[in-house]
mmCIF file of C-alpha atoms and ligand atoms in Angstrom:
data_model
loop_
_atom_site.group_PDB
_atom_site.id
_atom_site.type_symbol
_atom_site.label_atom_id
_atom_site.label_comp_id
_atom_site.label_asym_id
_atom_site.label_seq_id
_atom_site.Cartn_x
_atom_site.Cartn_y
_atom_site.Cartn_z
ATOM 1 C CA MET F 143 148.317 54.243 146.685
ATOM 2 C CA LYS F 144 144.425 52.780 145.011
ATOM 3 C CA ILE F 145 142.207 54.230 142.334
ATOM 4 C CA THR F 146 138.668 54.954 144.634
ATOM 5 C CA ASP F 147 136.527 56.172 141.912
ATOM 6 C CA VAL F 148 136.635 57.157 138.186
ATOM 7 C CA GLN F 149 134.084 59.908 136.393
ATOM 8 C CA ALA F 150 133.639 61.337 133.071
ATOM 9 C CA CYS F 151 131.847 64.868 132.415
ATOM 10 C CA VAL F 152 131.513 65.969 128.475
ATOM 11 C CA VAL F 153 132.155 69.679 128.014
ATOM 12 C CA GLY F 154 131.565 72.513 125.487
ATOM 13 C CA ARG F 155 129.411 74.661 124.358
ATOM 14 C CA SER F 156 128.364 73.944 121.048
ATOM 15 C CA GLU F 157 130.646 72.556 117.786
ATOM 16 C CA GLU F 158 130.681 76.184 116.357
ATOM 17 C CA HIS F 159 132.070 77.575 119.513
ATOM 18 C CA SER F 160 134.412 74.680 120.997
ATOM 19 C CA GLY F 161 137.171 74.749 118.332
ATOM 20 C CA GLY F 162 135.075 72.294 116.520
ATOM 21 C CA SER F 163 135.276 69.711 119.698
ATOM 22 C CA ILE F 164 133.520 68.480 122.408
ATOM 23 C CA TRP F 165 135.944 67.308 125.256
ATOM 24 C CA THR F 166 135.139 64.128 126.946
ATOM 25 C CA PHE F 167 137.172 65.185 130.354
ATOM 26 C CA VAL F 168 137.847 62.034 132.849
ATOM 27 C CA ARG F 169 138.870 62.022 136.587
ATOM 28 C CA ILE F 170 140.421 59.668 138.379
ATOM 29 C CA TYR F 171 140.442 59.389 142.226
ATOM 30 C CA THR F 172 142.478 57.665 144.844
ATOM 31 C CA ASP F 173 142.638 57.046 148.401
ATOM 32 C CA ALA F 174 146.010 59.072 148.368
ATOM 33 C CA GLY F 175 144.059 62.408 148.017
ATOM 34 C CA ILE F 176 145.972 62.383 144.732
ATOM 35 C CA VAL F 177 143.147 63.349 142.001
ATOM 36 C CA GLY F 178 144.452 62.969 137.857
ATOM 37 C CA THR F 179 142.099 64.677 135.269
ATOM 38 C CA GLY F 180 142.744 63.521 131.655
ATOM 39 C CA GLU F 181 141.123 64.696 128.330
ATOM 40 C CA CYS F 182 140.006 62.600 125.353
ATOM 41 C CA SER F 183 137.841 62.844 122.481
ATOM 42 C CA SER F 184 134.609 62.601 122.683
ATOM 43 C CA ALA F 185 132.948 60.323 119.815
ATOM 44 C CA GLY F 186 130.220 59.183 118.379
ATOM 45 C CA PRO F 187 128.414 59.977 115.260
ATOM 46 C CA PHE F 188 127.636 64.131 114.475
ATOM 47 C CA SER F 189 129.942 63.700 117.647
ATOM 48 C CA ASN F 190 126.584 63.343 119.629
ATOM 49 C CA GLY F 191 129.017 63.496 122.779
ATOM 50 C CA PHE F 192 128.606 61.019 125.436
ATOM 51 C CA ALA F 193 129.973 57.587 123.574
ATOM 52 C CA THR F 194 133.466 58.131 125.052
ATOM 53 C CA LYS F 195 131.954 59.281 128.585
ATOM 54 C CA GLU F 196 129.769 56.087 128.718
ATOM 55 C CA THR F 197 132.966 53.779 127.497
ATOM 56 C CA VAL F 198 135.424 55.143 130.199
ATOM 57 C CA LEU F 199 131.802 54.556 133.112
ATOM 58 C CA THR F 200 132.135 51.120 131.684
ATOM 59 C CA LEU F 201 135.848 50.370 132.046
ATOM 60 C CA LYS F 202 135.694 51.905 135.694
ATOM 61 C CA ARG F 203 135.607 48.390 137.251
ATOM 62 C CA PHE F 204 138.863 47.371 136.002
ATOM 63 C CA LEU F 205 140.244 50.105 137.401
ATOM 64 C CA VAL F 206 138.683 50.793 140.850
ATOM 65 C CA GLY F 207 140.835 48.644 143.557
ATOM 66 C CA GLN F 208 143.783 49.042 141.363
ATOM 67 C CA ASP F 209 147.159 50.634 141.712
ATOM 68 C CA PRO F 210 147.648 53.632 139.806
ATOM 69 C CA MET F 211 151.458 54.057 139.792
ATOM 70 C CA ARG F 212 151.072 50.600 137.062
ATOM 71 C CA ILE F 213 149.818 52.485 134.117
ATOM 72 C CA GLY F 214 151.586 50.118 131.513
ATOM 73 C CA PRO F 215 149.644 47.155 132.525
ATOM 74 C CA LEU F 216 146.469 48.765 133.563
ATOM 75 C CA TYR F 217 146.564 50.205 129.360
ATOM 76 C CA GLU F 218 147.233 46.649 128.284
ATOM 77 C CA THR F 219 144.114 45.389 130.586
ATOM 78 C CA LEU F 220 141.388 47.717 129.260
ATOM 79 C CA ARG F 221 142.887 47.591 125.539
ATOM 80 C CA ARG F 222 142.734 43.799 125.813
ATOM 81 C CA HIS F 223 139.285 43.441 127.159
ATOM 82 C CA SER F 224 138.449 45.990 124.588
ATOM 83 C CA ARG F 225 140.097 44.118 121.604
ATOM 84 C CA TYR F 226 136.968 41.755 120.437
ATOM 85 C CA SER F 227 134.588 44.486 120.372
ATOM 86 C CA GLY F 228 135.874 47.449 118.056
ATOM 87 C CA GLY F 229 138.727 48.179 120.925
ATOM 88 C CA HIS F 230 140.766 49.204 118.302
ATOM 89 C CA THR F 231 138.741 52.444 117.124
ATOM 90 C CA ALA F 232 136.442 55.636 118.852
ATOM 91 C CA PRO F 233 134.988 55.759 121.345
ATOM 92 C CA THR F 234 136.980 52.924 122.990
ATOM 93 C CA THR F 235 140.751 54.159 122.345
ATOM 94 C CA PHE F 236 139.093 57.690 122.847
ATOM 95 C CA ALA F 237 137.922 56.368 126.589
ATOM 96 C CA LEU F 238 141.658 54.769 126.882
ATOM 97 C CA THR F 239 143.535 58.094 125.922
ATOM 98 C CA GLY F 240 141.643 60.294 128.707
ATOM 99 C CA ILE F 241 141.840 57.230 131.563
ATOM 100 C CA GLU F 242 144.810 57.061 130.912
ATOM 101 C CA ASN F 243 146.422 60.901 130.456
ATOM 102 C CA ALA F 244 144.308 60.710 133.819
ATOM 103 C CA LEU F 245 146.606 58.248 135.443
ATOM 104 C CA TYR F 246 149.793 60.239 134.205
ATOM 105 C CA ASP F 247 148.412 63.228 136.192
ATOM 106 C CA ILE F 248 148.313 61.301 139.303
ATOM 107 C CA VAL F 249 151.922 59.766 138.985
ATOM 108 C CA GLY F 250 153.434 63.295 137.970
ATOM 109 C CA LYS F 251 151.570 64.477 141.262
ATOM 110 C CA ALA F 252 152.197 61.630 143.173
ATOM 111 C CA LEU F 253 156.099 62.114 142.406
ATOM 112 C CA GLY F 254 156.194 65.731 142.238
ATOM 113 C CA VAL F 255 157.538 65.577 138.965
ATOM 114 C CA PRO F 256 155.794 67.147 135.623
ATOM 115 C CA VAL F 257 154.633 64.585 133.111
ATOM 116 C CA TYR F 258 157.539 65.172 130.527
ATOM 117 C CA GLN F 259 159.914 63.918 133.053
ATOM 118 C CA LEU F 260 158.333 60.599 132.812
ATOM 119 C CA LEU F 261 158.718 60.400 129.522
ATOM 120 C CA GLY F 262 162.599 61.097 129.128
ATOM 121 C CA GLY F 263 163.239 63.886 129.843
ATOM 122 C CA GLN F 264 162.889 67.848 127.084
ATOM 123 C CA PHE F 265 164.568 68.642 124.150
ATOM 124 C CA ARG F 266 162.650 71.456 124.346
ATOM 125 C CA ASP F 267 160.493 73.837 126.903
ATOM 126 C CA LYS F 268 158.283 75.494 125.266
ATOM 127 C CA ILE F 269 155.870 74.073 121.709
ATOM 128 C CA ARG F 270 155.676 75.901 118.255
ATOM 129 C CA LEU F 271 152.474 76.234 117.017
ATOM 130 C CA TYR F 272 150.209 76.964 114.199
ATOM 131 C CA ALA F 273 147.297 78.443 114.041
ATOM 132 C CA ASP F 274 144.288 76.942 112.013
ATOM 133 C CA CYS F 275 142.664 79.314 110.114
ATOM 134 C CA HIS F 276 138.758 80.324 108.255
ATOM 135 C CA ALA F 277 138.871 83.210 105.653
ATOM 136 C CA GLY F 278 135.108 83.687 106.443
ATOM 137 C CA GLU F 279 132.161 82.795 103.992
ATOM 138 C CA THR F 280 133.599 84.446 100.763
ATOM 139 C CA ASN F 281 136.152 81.677 100.157
ATOM 140 C CA GLU F 282 137.803 84.416 97.984
ATOM 141 C CA PRO F 283 141.726 84.622 97.202
ATOM 142 C CA GLN F 284 142.067 87.805 98.923
ATOM 143 C CA ALA F 285 140.078 87.043 101.820
ATOM 144 C CA TYR F 286 142.721 84.099 102.259
ATOM 145 C CA ALA F 287 145.975 86.351 102.563
ATOM 146 C CA GLU F 288 143.763 89.218 104.593
ATOM 147 C CA LYS F 289 143.356 87.045 107.358
ATOM 148 C CA ALA F 290 146.868 84.491 106.997
ATOM 149 C CA LEU F 291 148.546 88.249 107.544
ATOM 150 C CA GLU F 292 146.566 88.644 110.107
ATOM 151 C CA VAL F 293 147.510 85.647 112.135
ATOM 152 C CA VAL F 294 150.787 86.331 111.459
ATOM 153 C CA ALA F 295 150.968 89.469 112.827
ATOM 154 C CA GLU F 296 149.747 87.824 116.152
ATOM 155 C CA GLY F 297 153.542 86.042 115.597
ATOM 156 C CA TYR F 298 152.702 82.506 114.371
ATOM 157 C CA GLY F 299 155.505 81.083 112.323
ATOM 158 C CA ALA F 300 153.481 78.783 110.751
ATOM 159 C CA VAL F 301 149.946 78.757 109.103
ATOM 160 C CA LYS F 302 147.194 76.351 107.991
ATOM 161 C CA PHE F 303 144.136 77.174 105.576
ATOM 162 C CA ASP F 304 140.849 74.641 104.372
ATOM 163 C CA VAL F 305 140.189 74.131 101.165
ATOM 164 C CA ASP F 306 137.868 72.266 101.323
ATOM 165 C CA TYR F 307 133.567 73.384 100.970
ATOM 166 C CA VAL F 308 135.201 76.467 99.154
ATOM 167 C CA SER F 309 134.126 75.662 95.911
ATOM 168 C CA PRO F 310 132.762 76.809 93.122
ATOM 169 C CA GLY F 311 132.174 75.129 89.501
ATOM 170 C CA LYS F 312 131.026 72.069 92.182
ATOM 171 C CA TYR F 313 128.975 70.111 89.941
ATOM 172 C CA ASP F 314 128.228 67.436 92.578
ATOM 173 C CA THR F 315 128.284 67.372 96.279
ATOM 174 C CA TYR F 316 129.238 63.909 96.222
ATOM 175 C CA ASN F 317 131.641 62.946 93.161
ATOM 176 C CA TRP F 318 135.225 64.665 94.714
ATOM 177 C CA THR F 319 136.368 65.409 90.876
ATOM 178 C CA ALA F 320 138.060 68.984 91.392
ATOM 179 C CA SER F 321 136.818 70.506 88.102
ATOM 180 C CA ALA F 322 138.627 72.781 86.289
ATOM 181 C CA LYS F 323 136.938 75.772 87.869
ATOM 182 C CA GLU F 324 137.484 74.218 91.137
ATOM 183 C CA MET F 325 141.042 72.984 91.338
ATOM 184 C CA THR F 326 141.584 76.808 89.282
ATOM 185 C CA HIS F 327 140.128 78.376 92.787
ATOM 186 C CA ILE F 328 141.781 75.902 95.142
ATOM 187 C CA ILE F 329 144.912 76.744 93.187
ATOM 188 C CA ASN F 330 144.700 80.326 93.890
ATOM 189 C CA LEU F 331 143.493 80.409 97.542
ATOM 190 C CA ILE F 332 146.690 78.751 98.078
ATOM 191 C CA ARG F 333 149.089 81.018 96.090
ATOM 192 C CA ALA F 334 147.500 83.922 97.124
ATOM 193 C CA THR F 335 147.952 83.209 100.956
ATOM 194 C CA ARG F 336 151.307 81.796 99.870
ATOM 195 C CA GLU F 337 152.289 84.831 98.107
ATOM 196 C CA ALA F 338 150.966 87.446 100.829
ATOM 197 C CA ILE F 339 152.952 85.859 103.386
ATOM 198 C CA GLY F 340 156.291 85.010 101.889
ATOM 199 C CA TYR F 341 158.309 82.234 102.209
ATOM 200 C CA GLU F 342 159.509 83.115 105.847
ATOM 201 C CA ILE F 343 156.473 82.098 107.133
ATOM 202 C CA ASP F 344 155.423 78.290 106.849
ATOM 203 C CA LEU F 345 152.169 77.173 104.906
ATOM 204 C CA ALA F 346 149.641 73.753 105.309
ATOM 205 C CA ILE F 347 146.717 73.082 103.250
ATOM 206 C CA ASP F 348 144.078 70.733 104.879
ATOM 207 C CA CYS F 349 141.895 69.251 101.500
ATOM 208 C CA HIS F 350 140.026 66.597 104.393
ATOM 209 C CA GLY F 351 139.678 63.957 102.312
ATOM 210 C CA HIS F 352 137.314 65.791 100.109
ATOM 211 C CA LEU F 353 139.705 64.948 96.831
ATOM 212 C CA ASP F 354 139.739 61.487 94.172
ATOM 213 C CA LEU F 355 143.214 60.242 93.574
ATOM 214 C CA PRO F 356 143.543 61.677 89.701
ATOM 215 C CA SER F 357 142.206 65.571 91.573
ATOM 216 C CA ALA F 358 144.384 65.256 94.869
ATOM 217 C CA ILE F 359 147.275 64.505 92.379
ATOM 218 C CA THR F 360 146.417 67.529 89.842
ATOM 219 C CA LEU F 361 146.503 69.418 93.417
ATOM 220 C CA ALA F 362 150.370 68.418 94.911
ATOM 221 C CA LYS F 363 151.447 68.677 91.603
ATOM 222 C CA ALA F 364 150.114 72.472 91.041
ATOM 223 C CA VAL F 365 151.208 73.502 94.335
ATOM 224 C CA GLU F 366 155.052 72.099 94.078
ATOM 225 C CA GLY F 367 157.189 75.489 93.841
ATOM 226 C CA LEU F 368 154.916 76.659 96.664
ATOM 227 C CA ARG F 369 156.519 74.836 99.403
ATOM 228 C CA LEU F 370 154.264 73.865 101.517
ATOM 229 C CA MET F 371 154.653 72.812 104.642
ATOM 230 C CA TRP F 372 152.381 69.833 103.833
ATOM 231 C CA LEU F 373 149.199 69.193 102.047
ATOM 232 C CA GLU F 374 146.974 67.724 104.296
ATOM 233 C CA GLU F 375 144.563 64.530 103.477
ATOM 234 C CA PRO F 376 144.093 65.072 100.088
ATOM 235 C CA VAL F 377 142.518 61.741 99.758
ATOM 236 C CA PRO F 378 140.498 59.890 102.103
ATOM 237 C CA ALA F 379 142.906 58.651 105.408
ATOM 238 C CA GLU F 380 141.251 54.578 104.632
ATOM 239 C CA ASN F 381 143.684 53.641 101.766
ATOM 240 C CA LEU F 382 146.913 54.380 102.096
ATOM 241 C CA ASP F 383 147.706 52.791 99.526
ATOM 242 C CA MET F 384 146.492 55.253 96.875
ATOM 243 C CA LEU F 385 147.887 58.138 99.238
ATOM 244 C CA ALA F 386 151.239 56.670 98.729
ATOM 245 C CA GLU F 387 149.978 56.849 94.944
ATOM 246 C CA VAL F 388 149.532 60.786 96.302
ATOM 247 C CA LYS F 389 152.930 61.411 98.039
ATOM 248 C CA ARG F 390 154.732 59.657 95.012
ATOM 249 C CA ALA F 391 153.438 61.385 91.839
ATOM 250 C CA SER F 392 155.123 65.016 92.991
ATOM 251 C CA SER F 393 157.442 66.731 95.559
ATOM 252 C CA THR F 394 154.320 68.090 97.728
ATOM 253 C CA VAL F 395 154.991 67.181 101.633
ATOM 254 C CA ILE F 396 151.766 65.160 102.712
ATOM 255 C CA CYS F 397 150.393 64.600 105.629
ATOM 256 C CA THR F 398 147.679 62.523 107.357
ATOM 257 C CA GLY F 399 146.690 61.057 110.897
ATOM 258 C CA GLU F 400 143.555 62.870 112.279
ATOM 259 C CA ASN F 401 141.998 59.555 112.165
ATOM 260 C CA GLN F 402 144.675 56.490 111.884
ATOM 261 C CA TYR F 403 144.781 55.617 116.120
ATOM 262 C CA SER F 404 147.157 53.619 117.826
ATOM 263 C CA ARG F 405 151.048 52.226 116.836
ATOM 264 C CA TRP F 406 149.256 49.448 114.461
ATOM 265 C CA GLU F 407 147.615 52.093 112.333
ATOM 266 C CA PHE F 408 150.451 54.598 112.083
ATOM 267 C CA LEU F 409 153.210 51.065 111.684
ATOM 268 C CA GLN F 410 151.254 50.202 108.603
ATOM 269 C CA MET F 411 151.296 54.309 107.076
ATOM 270 C CA PHE F 412 155.128 54.148 107.473
ATOM 271 C CA GLU F 413 155.376 50.518 105.853
ATOM 272 C CA LYS F 414 153.597 51.703 102.598
ATOM 273 C CA ARG F 415 155.370 55.091 102.236
ATOM 274 C CA ALA F 416 152.152 57.081 102.577
ATOM 275 C CA VAL F 417 153.344 60.057 104.013
ATOM 276 C CA ASP F 418 156.211 62.335 104.752
ATOM 277 C CA VAL F 419 154.402 63.666 108.020
ATOM 278 C CA ILE F 420 152.698 62.561 110.527
ATOM 279 C CA MET F 421 149.363 64.175 112.252
ATOM 280 C CA PRO F 422 148.379 61.687 114.989
ATOM 281 C CA ASP F 423 145.509 63.274 116.835
ATOM 282 C CA PHE F 424 146.338 62.824 120.763
ATOM 283 C CA ALA F 425 143.536 63.264 122.534
ATOM 284 C CA LYS F 426 142.473 60.562 120.101
ATOM 285 C CA ALA F 427 145.145 58.165 119.155
ATOM 286 C CA GLY F 428 145.591 56.079 122.410
ATOM 287 C CA GLY F 429 147.018 58.396 125.163
ATOM 288 C CA ILE F 430 150.044 59.832 126.711
ATOM 289 C CA MET F 431 152.226 56.631 126.347
ATOM 290 C CA GLU F 432 151.048 55.336 122.924
ATOM 291 C CA ALA F 433 151.938 58.819 121.462
ATOM 292 C CA ARG F 434 155.097 58.635 122.649
ATOM 293 C CA ARG F 435 155.218 55.279 120.729
ATOM 294 C CA ILE F 436 153.705 56.261 117.500
ATOM 295 C CA CYS F 437 156.251 59.621 117.212
ATOM 296 C CA ASP F 438 159.080 56.971 117.811
ATOM 297 C CA ILE F 439 158.178 54.402 115.007
ATOM 298 C CA ALA F 440 157.428 57.344 112.894
ATOM 299 C CA ASP F 441 161.255 58.765 114.362
ATOM 300 C CA ALA F 442 162.739 55.094 112.994
ATOM 301 C CA TYR F 443 161.289 56.241 109.297
ATOM 302 C CA TYR F 444 163.071 59.939 109.643
ATOM 303 C CA ILE F 445 159.450 61.189 109.383
ATOM 304 C CA PRO F 446 158.390 64.196 111.593
ATOM 305 C CA VAL F 447 155.193 64.485 114.097
ATOM 306 C CA ALA F 448 152.730 67.862 113.617
ATOM 307 C CA PRO F 449 149.711 66.967 115.685
ATOM 308 C CA HIS F 450 146.271 67.247 115.463
ATOM 309 C CA ASN F 451 144.543 69.088 118.381
ATOM 310 C CA VAL F 452 141.636 70.639 119.021
ATOM 311 C CA SER F 453 141.945 70.002 122.493
ATOM 312 C CA SER F 454 141.543 72.292 126.240
ATOM 313 C CA PRO F 455 144.588 73.735 127.487
ATOM 314 C CA LEU F 456 144.576 70.794 130.079
ATOM 315 C CA GLY F 457 144.605 68.201 126.497
ATOM 316 C CA MET F 458 146.900 70.580 124.499
ATOM 317 C CA MET F 459 149.095 70.193 127.411
ATOM 318 C CA ALA F 460 149.006 66.478 127.764
ATOM 319 C CA ALA F 461 150.102 66.747 124.065
ATOM 320 C CA CYS F 462 152.901 69.421 124.787
ATOM 321 C CA HIS F 463 154.361 66.583 127.466
ATOM 322 C CA VAL F 464 154.662 63.935 124.923
ATOM 323 C CA LEU F 465 156.028 66.767 122.442
ATOM 324 C CA ALA F 466 158.683 67.883 124.337
ATOM 325 C CA THR F 467 160.137 64.262 125.089
ATOM 326 C CA ILE F 468 161.208 63.722 121.289
ATOM 327 C CA PRO F 469 163.686 64.485 118.675
ATOM 328 C CA ASN F 470 161.385 64.798 115.994
ATOM 329 C CA PHE F 471 158.652 66.872 116.464
ATOM 330 C CA MET F 472 157.989 69.440 114.300
ATOM 331 C CA VAL F 473 154.880 71.807 114.829
ATOM 332 C CA LEU F 474 152.134 71.867 117.312
ATOM 333 C CA GLU F 475 148.341 72.535 115.637
ATOM 334 C CA PHE F 476 146.243 75.826 117.278
ATOM 335 C CA HIS F 477 142.575 75.820 116.504
ATOM 336 C CA ALA F 478 141.133 78.089 119.756
ATOM 337 C CA ARG F 479 142.565 81.218 118.487
ATOM 338 C CA GLU F 480 138.418 82.575 117.970
ATOM 339 C CA VAL F 481 137.265 80.612 120.892
ATOM 340 C CA PRO F 482 136.799 83.808 123.590
ATOM 341 C CA TRP F 483 137.127 81.286 126.922
ATOM 342 C CA TRP F 484 139.510 78.853 126.147
ATOM 343 C CA GLU F 485 142.294 80.002 128.213
ATOM 344 C CA ASP F 486 139.560 80.551 130.891
ATOM 345 C CA LEU F 487 138.460 76.798 130.936
ATOM 346 C CA CYS F 488 141.636 75.875 132.407
ATOM 347 C CA GLU F 489 144.424 76.890 135.332
ATOM 348 C CA GLY F 490 147.853 76.677 134.989
ATOM 349 C CA ASP F 491 150.464 78.961 133.922
ATOM 350 C CA LYS F 492 148.553 82.077 132.066
ATOM 351 C CA PRO F 493 148.681 82.843 128.916
ATOM 352 C CA PHE F 494 148.667 78.991 128.170
ATOM 353 C CA VAL F 495 149.018 80.583 124.631
ATOM 354 C CA LYS F 496 151.384 82.797 123.845
ATOM 355 C CA ASP F 497 153.150 84.606 119.904
ATOM 356 C CA GLY F 498 152.200 81.704 118.513
ATOM 357 C CA TRP F 499 154.572 78.885 121.039
ATOM 358 C CA MET F 500 153.159 76.806 124.378
ATOM 359 C CA ALA F 501 155.638 76.551 127.297
ATOM 360 C CA VAL F 502 155.375 73.013 129.016
ATOM 361 C CA SER F 503 154.305 73.410 132.161
ATOM 362 C CA ASN F 504 157.107 72.779 134.819
ATOM 363 C CA ARG F 505 153.826 71.721 137.682
ATOM 364 C CA PRO F 506 154.008 68.059 138.499
ATOM 365 C CA GLY F 507 151.751 65.754 136.728
ATOM 366 C CA LEU F 508 150.247 67.008 133.858
ATOM 367 C CA GLY F 509 150.148 71.089 135.365
ATOM 368 C CA VAL F 510 147.040 72.718 134.339
ATOM 369 C CA GLU F 511 143.717 71.850 135.824
ATOM 370 C CA LEU F 512 140.159 72.461 134.911
ATOM 371 C CA ASN F 513 138.525 75.181 136.364
ATOM 372 C CA ASP F 514 135.559 73.848 137.791
ATOM 373 C CA LYS F 515 133.050 77.083 137.632
ATOM 374 C CA ALA F 516 133.982 77.536 133.770
ATOM 375 C CA ALA F 517 133.637 73.894 133.211
ATOM 376 C CA ARG F 518 130.459 73.933 135.298
ATOM 377 C CA SER F 519 129.232 76.639 132.838
ATOM 378 C CA LEU F 520 130.009 74.997 129.214
ATOM 379 C CA LEU F 521 128.648 71.277 130.055
ATOM 380 C CA TRP F 522 127.467 69.518 126.883
ATOM 381 C CA ASN F 523 123.705 68.661 126.566
ATOM 382 C CA GLY F 524 122.696 69.635 130.431
ATOM 383 C CA ASP F 525 125.766 67.080 131.259
ATOM 384 C CA THR F 526 126.655 66.846 135.434
ATOM 385 C CA TYR F 527 129.934 68.061 136.591
ATOM 386 C CA PHE F 528 132.109 65.511 139.074
ATOM 387 C CA ASP F 529 131.162 65.151 142.393
HETATM 388 MG MG1 MG I 268 142.658 67.957 108.622
#
């Protein structure tokens, strides 16, 4: 079997209407008639959308004519060719992710097995989800509590809320010190949510790296008794030594990783003892096998994996195949509760998401295909669809 063509297209009506994401889909064609589709995140300033697609098309010349069954050597060839031009970050790592996921789809289809079978088999056949929640514009504790109860009633056993961008008392947009008023407001939001849902539901809180070190430590200590599933990116993700300071300062569980890529960046995080839980984004971090490597290194440090996820059903299923095959899986994000066409974008065993869980597909390959008509209607900024 030989690769005959590589194409890419960008899908997402708008950031607002895509669950915060614009998706790049990679399609790889073979002379055996087997076609694989992989998904990755789009990259570029303010997600202009096309940087990843352009990178995929640039890498095409290394793929056409090659045997798609040799995923490892092909992946390493692309990665090494990109190393000296910023290849460890977006958009190259994103493009590698989409390409590798499409190759796994092809190999699974060629062998007639689901991708999880290529990764060592299942620890679990359905994946526990947490719902990413927004409480609207009011930013009041009562609104957080009500939204949390609404989501729990849908069957979710875990929820996450943001506590940045919500700050009365903020005196300077650029300074990341939380004033007494702002800190009190954030703590009240978290406490109201916990009191509403009780301790049988898991609760994560995301700061999006919008606090400085003293503010992050103050918050982590203040919410210790509320037993968070985790406090996410309390400080920006770039300085892992400072994240480690936050982690050491309290018993609150600290999580980061959606802005880190590849096994090497996560290895640094573990070596510095900077996190309790990691949340790699499998549409960004480097592909199915790279995700697996990250999870395995985490397991060697006894660290659980709770991936960030804003993907379509196709990319989310790719993540589920990996998460089915590792012992240290904790919970996976679902970001599209309020995107009404999310399920319609893809074909497969529907509904993909039900009662706070996603079943891992038993179909050959990834087990999810784009719905061509739906995807075509959602093309980003006048992009063209696959031939
Ligand atoms: Mg986050």
